[in-house]
Amino acid sequence: DAGVIQSPRHEVTEMGQEVTLRCKPISGHNSLFWYRQTMMRGLELLIYFNNNVPIDDSGMPEDRFSAKMPNASFSTLKIQPSEPRDSAVYFCASSLRRGNLLETQYFGPGTRLLVL
Amino acid sequence: QQQVKQSPQSLIVQKGGISIINCAYENTAFDYFPWYQQFPGKGPALLIAIRPDVSEKKEGRFTISFNKSAKQFSLHIMDSQPGDSATYFCAASIDSNYQLIWGAGTKLIIKP
């Protein structure tokens, strides 16, 4: 299994530009998470999808952030317009939910975003 | 009540020594306690996890000790090796809930 795949691995952009991060979850997993990691705030859950449906987006910082999951094998996290304070490592993770139980979350390698 | 407090923030241990990282929680509804290991440039990866029906779980050199009455759990790394140098995160959740509550992380350095 290839694990969770994220692209790009690194992104440098200028303030005001649109940024799109991509994630391919592990095949067969039905739950997908987007996290943000910074030194100051640690790991923060941004949004959680189950069966391609957003269940909890309360962690999305503001309207500049949006996430979609058009099918079971692809998700995007978009920031428009980007700001320097968005600089962080963004992780996608996937898991299998069986009934009420959520199994181990497997993380991708992350996208390191720098907004100048 | 949703917090998981992790200590120390950083830890330096000599090769062959025992590394100990501690976590404390408040929410007694938590029933799943994983530890994740993160190497630089990589995503966190599950290392070992425990549920509150046991007081200890061991996998190789890694052991979780769990004290339900004190609402604390800890990770012990025996015979620590330079390859164990990484950031370790404890977490907690209610099993039926998707939300992992993360500790702040401990940067572990094993000196050769």
PDB file of N, CA and C in Angstrom, chain A residues 17-66:
ATOM      1  N   GLN A  17      -2.121  34.942  -2.940  1.00  0.00           N
ATOM      2  CA  GLN A  17      -2.286  33.910  -3.952  1.00  0.00           C
ATOM      3  C   GLN A  17      -3.149  32.763  -3.427  1.00  0.00           C
ATOM      4  N   GLU A  18      -3.722  32.032  -4.370  1.00  0.00           N
ATOM      5  CA  GLU A  18      -4.503  30.852  -4.014  1.00  0.00           C
ATOM      6  C   GLU A  18      -3.564  29.649  -3.895  1.00  0.00           C
ATOM      7  N   VAL A  19      -3.816  28.841  -2.883  1.00  0.00           N
ATOM      8  CA  VAL A  19      -3.023  27.638  -2.664  1.00  0.00           C
ATOM      9  C   VAL A  19      -3.968  26.437  -2.613  1.00  0.00           C
ATOM     10  N   THR A  20      -3.616  25.387  -3.318  1.00  0.00           N
ATOM     11  CA  THR A  20      -4.417  24.161  -3.280  1.00  0.00           C
ATOM     12  C   THR A  20      -3.530  22.989  -2.895  1.00  0.00           C
ATOM     13  N   LEU A  21      -3.913  22.329  -1.818  1.00  0.00           N
ATOM     14  CA  LEU A  21      -3.212  21.146  -1.342  1.00  0.00           C
ATOM     15  C   LEU A  21      -4.057  19.935  -1.666  1.00  0.00           C
ATOM     16  N   ARG A  22      -3.374  18.843  -2.015  1.00  0.00           N
ATOM     17  CA  ARG A  22      -4.087  17.663  -2.487  1.00  0.00           C
ATOM     18  C   ARG A  22      -3.761  16.440  -1.639  1.00  0.00           C
ATOM     19  N   CYS A  23      -4.729  15.536  -1.554  1.00  0.00           N
ATOM     20  CA  CYS A  23      -4.547  14.341  -0.740  1.00  0.00           C
ATOM     21  C   CYS A  23      -5.251  13.150  -1.383  1.00  0.00           C
ATOM     22  N   LYS A  24      -4.529  12.042  -1.411  1.00  0.00           N
ATOM     23  CA  LYS A  24      -5.125  10.769  -1.817  1.00  0.00           C
ATOM     24  C   LYS A  24      -5.064   9.842  -0.613  1.00  0.00           C
ATOM     25  N   PRO A  25      -6.215   9.481  -0.040  1.00  0.00           N
ATOM     26  CA  PRO A  25      -6.199   8.627   1.152  1.00  0.00           C
ATOM     27  C   PRO A  25      -5.866   7.186   0.802  1.00  0.00           C
ATOM     28  N   ILE A  26      -5.653   6.386   1.817  1.00  0.00           N
ATOM     29  CA  ILE A  26      -5.413   4.964   1.617  1.00  0.00           C
ATOM     30  C   ILE A  26      -6.679   4.323   1.063  1.00  0.00           C
ATOM     31  N   SER A  27      -6.516   3.498   0.066  1.00  0.00           N
ATOM     32  CA  SER A  27      -7.647   2.843  -0.564  1.00  0.00           C
ATOM     33  C   SER A  27      -8.431   2.020   0.454  1.00  0.00           C
ATOM     34  N   GLY A  28      -9.749   2.221   0.451  1.00  0.00           N
ATOM     35  CA  GLY A  28     -10.597   1.485   1.380  1.00  0.00           C
ATOM     36  C   GLY A  28     -10.938   2.256   2.649  1.00  0.00           C
ATOM     37  N   HIS A  29     -10.171   3.297   2.915  1.00  0.00           N
ATOM     38  CA  HIS A  29     -10.489   4.127   4.077  1.00  0.00           C
ATOM     39  C   HIS A  29     -11.670   5.037   3.750  1.00  0.00           C
ATOM     40  N   ASN A  30     -12.529   5.241   4.755  1.00  0.00           N
ATOM     41  CA  ASN A  30     -13.716   6.058   4.523  1.00  0.00           C
ATOM     42  C   ASN A  30     -13.723   7.345   5.344  1.00  0.00           C
ATOM     43  N   SER A  31     -12.651   7.585   6.067  1.00  0.00           N
ATOM     44  CA  SER A  31     -12.567   8.810   6.864  1.00  0.00           C
ATOM     45  C   SER A  31     -11.288   9.561   6.494  1.00  0.00           C
ATOM     46  N   LEU A  32     -11.409  10.868   6.389  1.00  0.00           N
ATOM     47  CA  LEU A  32     -10.267  11.685   5.994  1.00  0.00           C
ATOM     48  C   LEU A  32     -10.209  12.927   6.852  1.00  0.00           C
ATOM     49  N   PHE A  33      -8.990  13.281   7.238  1.00  0.00           N
ATOM     50  CA  PHE A  33      -8.756  14.412   8.131  1.00  0.00           C
ATOM     51  C   PHE A  33      -7.725  15.343   7.499  1.00  0.00           C
ATOM     52  N   TRP A  34      -7.922  16.629   7.666  1.00  0.00           N
ATOM     53  CA  TRP A  34      -6.896  17.628   7.368  1.00  0.00           C
ATOM     54  C   TRP A  34      -6.458  18.265   8.685  1.00  0.00           C
ATOM     55  N   TYR A  35      -5.140  18.262   8.897  1.00  0.00           N
ATOM     56  CA  TYR A  35      -4.547  18.869  10.079  1.00  0.00           C
ATOM     57  C   TYR A  35      -3.580  19.965   9.653  1.00  0.00           C
ATOM     58  N   ARG A  36      -3.331  20.871  10.591  1.00  0.00           N
ATOM     59  CA  ARG A  36      -2.296  21.868  10.413  1.00  0.00           C
ATOM     60  C   ARG A  36      -1.360  21.760  11.612  1.00  0.00           C
ATOM     61  N   GLN A  37      -0.058  21.840  11.350  1.00  0.00           N
ATOM     62  CA  GLN A  37       0.916  21.748  12.436  1.00  0.00           C
ATOM     63  C   GLN A  37       1.831  22.964  12.431  1.00  0.00           C
ATOM     64  N   THR A  38       1.894  23.640  13.562  1.00  0.00           N
ATOM     65  CA  THR A  38       2.825  24.755  13.746  1.00  0.00           C
ATOM     66  C   THR A  38       3.517  24.588  15.087  1.00  0.00           C
ATOM     67  N   MET A  39       4.618  25.260  15.253  1.00  0.00           N
ATOM     68  CA  MET A  39       5.334  25.199  16.527  1.00  0.00           C
ATOM     69  C   MET A  39       4.469  25.781  17.641  1.00  0.00           C
ATOM     70  N   MET A  40       3.770  26.848  17.328  1.00  0.00           N
ATOM     71  CA  MET A  40       3.019  27.551  18.366  1.00  0.00           C
ATOM     72  C   MET A  40       1.771  26.788  18.806  1.00  0.00           C
ATOM     73  N   ARG A  41       1.078  26.179  17.861  1.00  0.00           N
ATOM     74  CA  ARG A  41      -0.241  25.608  18.149  1.00  0.00           C
ATOM     75  C   ARG A  41      -0.279  24.086  18.071  1.00  0.00           C
ATOM     76  N   GLY A  42       0.844  23.491  17.691  1.00  0.00           N
ATOM     77  CA  GLY A  42       0.878  22.033  17.604  1.00  0.00           C
ATOM     78  C   GLY A  42       0.013  21.521  16.469  1.00  0.00           C
ATOM     79  N   LEU A  43      -0.582  20.354  16.655  1.00  0.00           N
ATOM     80  CA  LEU A  43      -1.436  19.734  15.644  1.00  0.00           C
ATOM     81  C   LEU A  43      -2.882  20.173  15.851  1.00  0.00           C
ATOM     82  N   GLU A  44      -3.461  20.744  14.824  1.00  0.00           N
ATOM     83  CA  GLU A  44      -4.847  21.204  14.899  1.00  0.00           C
ATOM     84  C   GLU A  44      -5.666  20.487  13.829  1.00  0.00           C
ATOM     85  N   LEU A  45      -6.787  19.938  14.220  1.00  0.00           N
ATOM     86  CA  LEU A  45      -7.694  19.341  13.252  1.00  0.00           C
ATOM     87  C   LEU A  45      -8.477  20.442  12.553  1.00  0.00           C
ATOM     88  N   LEU A  46      -8.396  20.464  11.239  1.00  0.00           N
ATOM     89  CA  LEU A  46      -9.109  21.490  10.469  1.00  0.00           C
ATOM     90  C   LEU A  46     -10.490  21.001  10.056  1.00  0.00           C
ATOM     91  N   ILE A  47     -10.548  19.801   9.495  1.00  0.00           N
ATOM     92  CA  ILE A  47     -11.817  19.292   8.995  1.00  0.00           C
ATOM     93  C   ILE A  47     -11.765  17.774   8.945  1.00  0.00           C
ATOM     94  N   TYR A  48     -12.940  17.160   9.122  1.00  0.00           N
ATOM     95  CA  TYR A  48     -13.073  15.713   9.102  1.00  0.00           C
ATOM     96  C   TYR A  48     -14.181  15.332   8.125  1.00  0.00           C
ATOM     97  N   PHE A  49     -13.850  14.418   7.210  1.00  0.00           N
ATOM     98  CA  PHE A  49     -14.822  13.874   6.267  1.00  0.00           C
ATOM     99  C   PHE A  49     -15.094  12.409   6.617  1.00  0.00           C
ATOM    100  N   ASN A  50     -16.343  12.013   6.482  1.00  0.00           N
ATOM    101  CA  ASN A  50     -16.680  10.603   6.563  1.00  0.00           C
ATOM    102  C   ASN A  50     -17.525  10.262   5.347  1.00  0.00           C
ATOM    103  N   ASN A  51     -17.113   9.226   4.612  1.00  0.00           N
ATOM    104  CA  ASN A  51     -17.804   8.864   3.364  1.00  0.00           C
ATOM    105  C   ASN A  51     -17.986  10.071   2.452  1.00  0.00           C
ATOM    106  N   ASN A  52     -16.917  10.860   2.339  1.00  0.00           N
ATOM    107  CA  ASN A  52     -16.829  12.017   1.439  1.00  0.00           C
ATOM    108  C   ASN A  52     -17.664  13.212   1.914  1.00  0.00           C
ATOM    109  N   VAL A  53     -18.299  13.126   3.036  1.00  0.00           N
ATOM    110  CA  VAL A  53     -19.154  14.203   3.535  1.00  0.00           C
ATOM    111  C   VAL A  53     -18.441  14.914   4.684  1.00  0.00           C
ATOM    112  N   PRO A  54     -18.375  16.251   4.637  1.00  0.00           N
ATOM    113  CA  PRO A  54     -17.746  16.958   5.763  1.00  0.00           C
ATOM    114  C   PRO A  54     -18.607  16.833   7.012  1.00  0.00           C
ATOM    115  N   ILE A  55     -18.023  16.279   8.056  1.00  0.00           N
ATOM    116  CA  ILE A  55     -18.749  16.067   9.308  1.00  0.00           C
ATOM    117  C   ILE A  55     -18.489  17.201  10.288  1.00  0.00           C
ATOM    118  N   ASP A  56     -17.262  17.652  10.340  1.00  0.00           N
ATOM    119  CA  ASP A  56     -16.893  18.690  11.293  1.00  0.00           C
ATOM    120  C   ASP A  56     -15.846  19.604  10.654  1.00  0.00           C
ATOM    121  N   ASP A  57     -16.233  20.827  10.412  1.00  0.00           N
ATOM    122  CA  ASP A  57     -15.277  21.796   9.849  1.00  0.00           C
ATOM    123  C   ASP A  57     -15.026  22.930  10.838  1.00  0.00           C
ATOM    124  N   SER A  58     -15.296  22.681  12.093  1.00  0.00           N
ATOM    125  CA  SER A  58     -15.175  23.735  13.102  1.00  0.00           C
ATOM    126  C   SER A  58     -13.729  24.199  13.291  1.00  0.00           C
ATOM    127  N   GLY A  59     -12.782  23.406  12.845  1.00  0.00           N
ATOM    128  CA  GLY A  59     -11.377  23.795  12.979  1.00  0.00           C
ATOM    129  C   GLY A  59     -10.862  24.636  11.828  1.00  0.00           C
ATOM    130  N   MET A  60     -11.655  24.788  10.808  1.00  0.00           N
ATOM    131  CA  MET A  60     -11.216  25.620   9.674  1.00  0.00           C
ATOM    132  C   MET A  60     -11.119  27.063  10.159  1.00  0.00           C
ATOM    133  N   PRO A  61      -9.945  27.678   9.987  1.00  0.00           N
ATOM    134  CA  PRO A  61      -9.688  28.982  10.617  1.00  0.00           C
ATOM    135  C   PRO A  61     -10.678  30.072  10.199  1.00  0.00           C
ATOM    136  N   GLU A  62     -10.992  30.161   8.960  1.00  0.00           N
ATOM    137  CA  GLU A  62     -11.871  31.236   8.488  1.00  0.00           C
ATOM    138  C   GLU A  62     -12.295  30.927   7.062  1.00  0.00           C
ATOM    139  N   ASP A  63     -13.084  31.834   6.534  1.00  0.00           N
ATOM    140  CA  ASP A  63     -13.661  31.575   5.210  1.00  0.00           C
ATOM    141  C   ASP A  63     -12.620  31.462   4.098  1.00  0.00           C
ATOM    142  N   ARG A  64     -11.436  31.860   4.373  1.00  0.00           N
ATOM    143  CA  ARG A  64     -10.387  31.739   3.344  1.00  0.00           C
ATOM    144  C   ARG A  64     -10.026  30.277   3.089  1.00  0.00           C
ATOM    145  N   PHE A  65     -10.373  29.426   4.034  1.00  0.00           N
ATOM    146  CA  PHE A  65     -10.064  28.001   3.927  1.00  0.00           C
ATOM    147  C   PHE A  65     -11.309  27.247   3.468  1.00  0.00           C
ATOM    148  N   SER A  66     -11.100  26.333   2.508  1.00  0.00           N
ATOM    149  CA  SER A  66     -12.198  25.468   2.099  1.00  0.00           C
ATOM    150  C   SER A  66     -11.625  24.090   1.765  1.00  0.00           C
TER     151      SER A  66
END
